[in-house]
């Protein structure tokens, strides 16, 4: 028996935004793939309704079907993740695709490098200031 109930399409733009974020995609990337500006993507994500053709394009870039965007529910995503994250027998893998500790270390290393560059710049400025005197 097929479900013929209409799929709720409440604020499609917010759903697109959330799916894009969950996929780890920035607005700039989505814009480039769609051939539009980042501002146009921002406006698209603020729109409650979107033309079917544009929705189809967005869905293709996000790697989902347009029906999935229409039916997207953040609560369902969290329920699925909560119910399957610790279940090793599940055939679906909703676990992290990256190691959070690695991301923290990567961020720390970038911050450390930035600080070292600042110190080197300040040292050069001090040396050049002393050479002028």
Backbone as numpy.savetxt, mean C-alpha at the origin, in Angstrom:
# Nx Ny Nz CAx CAy CAz Cx Cy Cz
-27.04 -23.33 -5.67 -27.88 -22.15 -5.67 -27.00 -20.91 -5.67
-27.24 -20.04 -6.61 -26.41 -18.85 -6.77 -26.99 -17.68 -5.99
-26.13 -16.94 -5.34 -26.55 -15.78 -4.57 -26.78 -14.62 -5.52
-28.01 -14.10 -5.53 -28.34 -12.99 -6.43 -28.47 -11.67 -5.70
-28.10 -11.65 -4.44 -28.16 -10.41 -3.66 -27.17 -9.41 -4.24
-27.55 -8.14 -4.32 -26.62 -7.14 -4.86 -25.41 -6.98 -3.96
-24.27 -6.78 -4.58 -23.03 -6.58 -3.85 -22.98 -5.12 -3.40
-22.79 -4.86 -2.11 -22.72 -3.48 -1.65 -21.51 -2.78 -2.24
-21.69 -1.56 -2.70 -20.58 -0.82 -3.31 -20.29 0.45 -2.54
-20.52 0.45 -1.24 -20.29 1.65 -0.45 -18.87 2.16 -0.65
-18.75 3.39 -0.97 -17.52 4.14 -1.18 -16.39 3.33 -1.80
-16.51 3.14 -3.08 -15.54 2.37 -3.85 -14.13 2.94 -3.71
-13.98 4.25 -3.67 -12.66 4.88 -3.58 -11.90 4.46 -2.33
-12.59 4.40 -1.21 -11.94 3.97 0.04 -11.50 2.51 -0.06
-12.33 1.70 -0.71 -11.99 0.29 -0.87 -10.74 0.15 -1.74
-10.68 0.93 -2.82 -9.50 0.90 -3.69 -8.26 1.32 -2.89
-8.39 2.37 -2.13 -7.29 2.87 -1.31 -6.80 1.80 -0.35
-7.72 1.13 0.32 -7.33 0.13 1.31 -6.69 -1.09 0.65
-7.25 -1.53 -0.48 -6.67 -2.67 -1.18 -5.27 -2.31 -1.67
-5.12 -1.10 -2.20 -3.81 -0.65 -2.66 -2.81 -0.67 -1.51
-3.21 -0.17 -0.35 -2.32 -0.16 0.82 -1.98 -1.58 1.27
-2.97 -2.46 1.29 -2.73 -3.84 1.70 -1.79 -4.55 0.72
-1.80 -4.14 -0.52 -0.91 -4.72 -1.53 0.46 -4.07 -1.50
0.63 -3.05 -0.64 1.93 -2.40 -0.51 2.24 -1.48 -1.68
1.23 -0.96 -2.33 1.41 -0.11 -3.50 1.17 1.35 -3.13
1.99 2.23 -3.64 1.83 3.66 -3.41 0.93 4.26 -4.49
0.36 5.42 -4.19 -0.49 6.10 -5.17 0.29 6.38 -6.45
1.56 6.76 -6.33 2.38 7.05 -7.51 2.47 5.84 -8.44
2.62 4.68 -7.86 2.74 3.45 -8.65 1.43 3.16 -9.36
0.33 3.27 -8.63 -0.98 3.04 -9.24 -1.22 4.05 -10.35
-0.85 5.29 -10.11 -1.02 6.35 -11.11 -0.23 6.03 -12.38
1.02 5.62 -12.21 1.86 5.30 -13.36 1.27 4.15 -14.17
0.79 3.14 -13.47 0.20 1.98 -14.16 -1.08 2.35 -14.90
-1.83 3.31 -14.36 -3.08 3.73 -15.00 -2.85 4.83 -16.03
-1.65 5.40 -16.04 -1.36 6.49 -16.97 -2.02 7.80 -16.58
-2.16 8.01 -15.26 -2.75 9.25 -14.75 -1.84 9.82 -13.68
-2.17 11.00 -13.18 -1.34 11.63 -12.16 -1.67 11.07 -10.77
-0.75 11.30 -9.84 -0.98 10.88 -8.45 -2.18 11.62 -7.88
-2.35 12.88 -8.28 -3.50 13.66 -7.81 -4.81 13.05 -8.29
-4.79 12.52 -9.53 -6.00 11.88 -10.07 -6.32 10.61 -9.28
-5.30 9.88 -8.85 -5.52 8.69 -8.03 -6.11 9.11 -6.69
-5.57 10.17 -6.11 -6.08 10.67 -4.84 -7.57 11.03 -4.97
-7.91 11.70 -6.05 -9.30 12.08 -6.30 -10.16 10.83 -6.50
-9.62 9.85 -7.21 -10.32 8.60 -7.45 -10.62 7.90 -6.12
-9.64 7.90 -5.21 -9.81 7.25 -3.92 -10.75 8.01 -2.99
-11.07 9.24 -3.34 -12.02 10.02 -2.55 -13.43 9.93 -3.12
-13.56 9.26 -4.26 -14.85 9.16 -4.94 -15.66 7.99 -4.40
-16.94 8.25 -4.14 -17.83 7.19 -3.65 -18.18 6.22 -4.76
-18.22 6.71 -6.00 -18.56 5.87 -7.14 -17.54 6.09 -8.24
-17.30 5.04 -9.03 -16.32 5.10 -10.11 -16.92 4.40 -11.32
-16.63 4.93 -12.51 -17.11 4.32 -13.73 -16.60 2.89 -13.84
-17.41 2.02 -14.42 -17.07 0.60 -14.54 -15.77 0.38 -15.30
-15.54 1.14 -16.37 -14.31 0.97 -17.15 -13.08 1.29 -16.31
-13.14 2.38 -15.57 -12.02 2.77 -14.73 -11.82 1.75 -13.61
-12.93 1.26 -13.03 -12.85 0.25 -11.97 -12.17 -1.01 -12.50
-12.48 -1.38 -13.73 -11.87 -2.55 -14.36 -10.36 -2.35 -14.51
-9.95 -1.14 -14.91 -8.52 -0.83 -15.06 -7.81 -0.89 -13.71
-8.42 -0.30 -12.70 -7.83 -0.28 -11.36 -7.71 -1.71 -10.83
-8.76 -2.50 -11.01 -8.75 -3.88 -10.54 -7.62 -4.67 -11.19
-7.42 -4.45 -12.49 -6.36 -5.17 -13.20 -4.99 -4.81 -12.62
-4.75 -3.52 -12.38 -3.47 -3.07 -11.82 -3.27 -3.64 -10.41
-4.34 -3.68 -9.62 -4.25 -4.19 -8.25 -4.20 -5.72 -8.20
-4.46 -6.35 -9.33 -4.41 -7.81 -9.37 -5.61 -8.49 -8.76
-6.75 -7.82 -8.81 -8.00 -8.40 -8.29 -9.10 -8.19 -9.33
-10.24 -8.83 -9.11 -11.39 -8.61 -9.98 -12.15 -7.40 -9.47
-12.87 -6.73 -10.38 -13.61 -5.54 -9.95 -14.69 -5.90 -8.94
-15.22 -7.12 -9.03 -16.22 -7.59 -8.06 -15.60 -7.70 -6.67
-14.32 -8.05 -6.63 -13.62 -8.15 -5.34 -13.49 -6.77 -4.70
-13.26 -5.76 -5.53 -13.19 -4.39 -4.99 -14.56 -3.99 -4.46
-15.60 -4.27 -5.22 -16.96 -3.90 -4.80 -17.35 -4.60 -3.50
-16.94 -5.85 -3.37 -17.34 -6.65 -2.20 -16.35 -6.54 -1.05
-15.26 -5.79 -1.22 -14.21 -5.71 -0.20 -14.76 -5.24 1.13
-14.35 -5.95 2.17 -14.71 -5.57 3.53 -13.47 -5.75 4.40
-13.03 -4.69 5.00 -11.85 -4.76 5.85 -12.06 -5.71 7.02
-13.29 -5.74 7.55 -13.58 -6.64 8.65 -13.39 -8.09 8.22
-13.81 -8.41 6.99 -13.64 -9.78 6.49 -12.16 -10.13 6.37
-11.36 -9.18 5.92 -9.92 -9.42 5.79 -9.32 -9.74 7.15
-9.65 -8.94 8.15 -9.11 -9.17 9.48 -9.64 -10.46 10.09
-10.90 -10.80 9.81 -11.44 -12.07 10.29 -10.71 -13.24 9.67
-10.46 -13.19 8.38 -9.74 -14.26 7.70 -8.34 -14.38 8.28
-7.66 -13.23 8.42 -6.30 -13.25 8.94 -6.29 -13.78 10.38
-7.22 -13.34 11.18 -7.27 -13.76 12.57 -7.57 -15.24 12.72
-8.38 -15.77 11.82 -8.77 -17.17 11.91 -7.76 -18.12 11.27
-6.90 -17.63 10.41 -5.99 -18.53 9.70 -4.52 -18.27 9.97
-4.20 -17.18 10.60 -2.79 -16.82 10.77 -2.03 -17.89 11.54
-2.61 -18.44 12.58 -1.92 -19.44 13.40 -2.29 -20.86 13.01
-3.09 -21.01 11.97 -3.53 -22.33 11.53 -2.62 -22.83 10.42
-1.65 -23.67 10.78 -0.69 -24.18 9.79 -1.33 -25.16 8.83
-2.50 -25.69 9.16 -3.17 -26.65 8.29 -3.95 -25.96 7.18
-4.11 -24.66 7.27 -4.89 -23.93 6.28 -4.20 -23.97 4.93
-5.01 -24.12 3.88 -4.46 -24.12 2.53 -4.21 -22.70 2.04
-4.74 -21.73 2.77 -4.54 -20.34 2.41 -3.45 -19.76 3.29
-2.58 -18.95 2.71 -1.50 -18.36 3.47 -1.72 -16.87 3.59
-2.16 -16.43 4.76 -2.38 -15.01 4.98 -1.34 -14.42 5.91
-0.23 -15.14 6.10 0.82 -14.66 6.98 1.59 -13.53 6.34
2.45 -12.94 7.11 3.30 -11.86 6.62 4.18 -12.37 5.48
4.37 -11.55 4.48 5.25 -11.92 3.37 6.65 -11.38 3.58
6.87 -10.74 4.71 8.19 -10.22 5.03 8.41 -10.37 6.53
9.67 -10.31 6.90 10.02 -10.41 8.31 10.05 -9.00 8.89
9.16 -8.69 9.84 9.12 -7.34 10.42 10.45 -6.92 11.04
11.18 -7.85 11.60 12.47 -7.51 12.20 13.44 -7.04 11.12
13.41 -7.70 9.95 14.27 -7.28 8.84 13.92 -5.86 8.41
12.64 -5.52 8.41 12.22 -4.16 8.02 12.72 -3.14 9.04
12.67 -3.49 10.31 13.15 -2.58 11.36 14.66 -2.37 11.21
15.39 -3.47 10.98 16.84 -3.36 10.80 17.15 -2.52 9.57
16.41 -2.73 8.48 16.61 -1.95 7.26 16.38 -0.46 7.52
15.32 -0.15 8.24 15.03 1.24 8.58 16.13 1.82 9.46
16.57 1.07 10.44 17.64 1.52 11.33 18.91 1.81 10.53
19.25 0.91 9.61 20.45 1.10 8.80 20.35 2.35 7.93
19.17 2.59 7.37 19.00 3.82 6.57 19.12 5.06 7.43
18.53 5.03 8.62 18.63 6.17 9.54 20.08 6.39 9.97
20.79 5.32 10.26 22.19 5.40 10.65 23.03 6.00 9.53
22.80 5.56 8.31 23.52 6.10 7.16 23.24 7.60 6.99
21.99 7.99 7.16 21.63 9.40 7.04 22.35 10.23 8.12
22.42 9.71 9.33 23.11 10.41 10.41 24.61 10.52 10.12
25.21 9.47 9.59 26.63 9.50 9.24 26.89 10.56 8.17
26.00 10.64 7.19 26.15 11.65 6.14 26.06 13.05 6.72
25.15 13.25 7.69 25.03 14.56 8.33 26.31 14.92 9.07
26.87 13.95 9.79 28.10 14.19 10.54 29.24 14.55 9.59
29.37 13.80 8.50 30.42 14.09 7.52 30.25 15.48 6.93
29.03 15.86 6.63 28.76 17.19 6.08 29.14 18.27 7.09
28.76 18.08 8.35 29.10 19.05 9.39 30.61 19.14 9.59
31.30 18.01 9.55 32.76 18.01 9.70 33.41 18.78 8.56
32.92 18.59 7.33 33.47 19.33 6.18 33.21 20.82 6.32
32.01 21.16 6.81 31.68 22.58 6.99 32.59 23.21 8.04
32.85 22.49 9.13 33.72 23.01 10.19 35.13 23.18 9.66
35.65 22.20 8.93 37.01 22.27 8.38 37.13 23.43 7.41
36.14 23.59 6.54 36.23 24.68 5.57 36.08 26.04 6.26
35.36 26.10 7.34 35.23 27.35 8.11 36.52 27.69 8.83
37.27 26.71 9.31 38.54 26.93 9.98 39.60 27.31 8.97
39.53 26.77 7.77 40.55 27.06 6.75 40.44 28.51 6.30
39.26 29.10 6.33 39.06 30.49 5.92 39.61 31.47 6.93
39.77 31.07 8.18 40.18 32.01 9.23 41.66 32.08 9.35
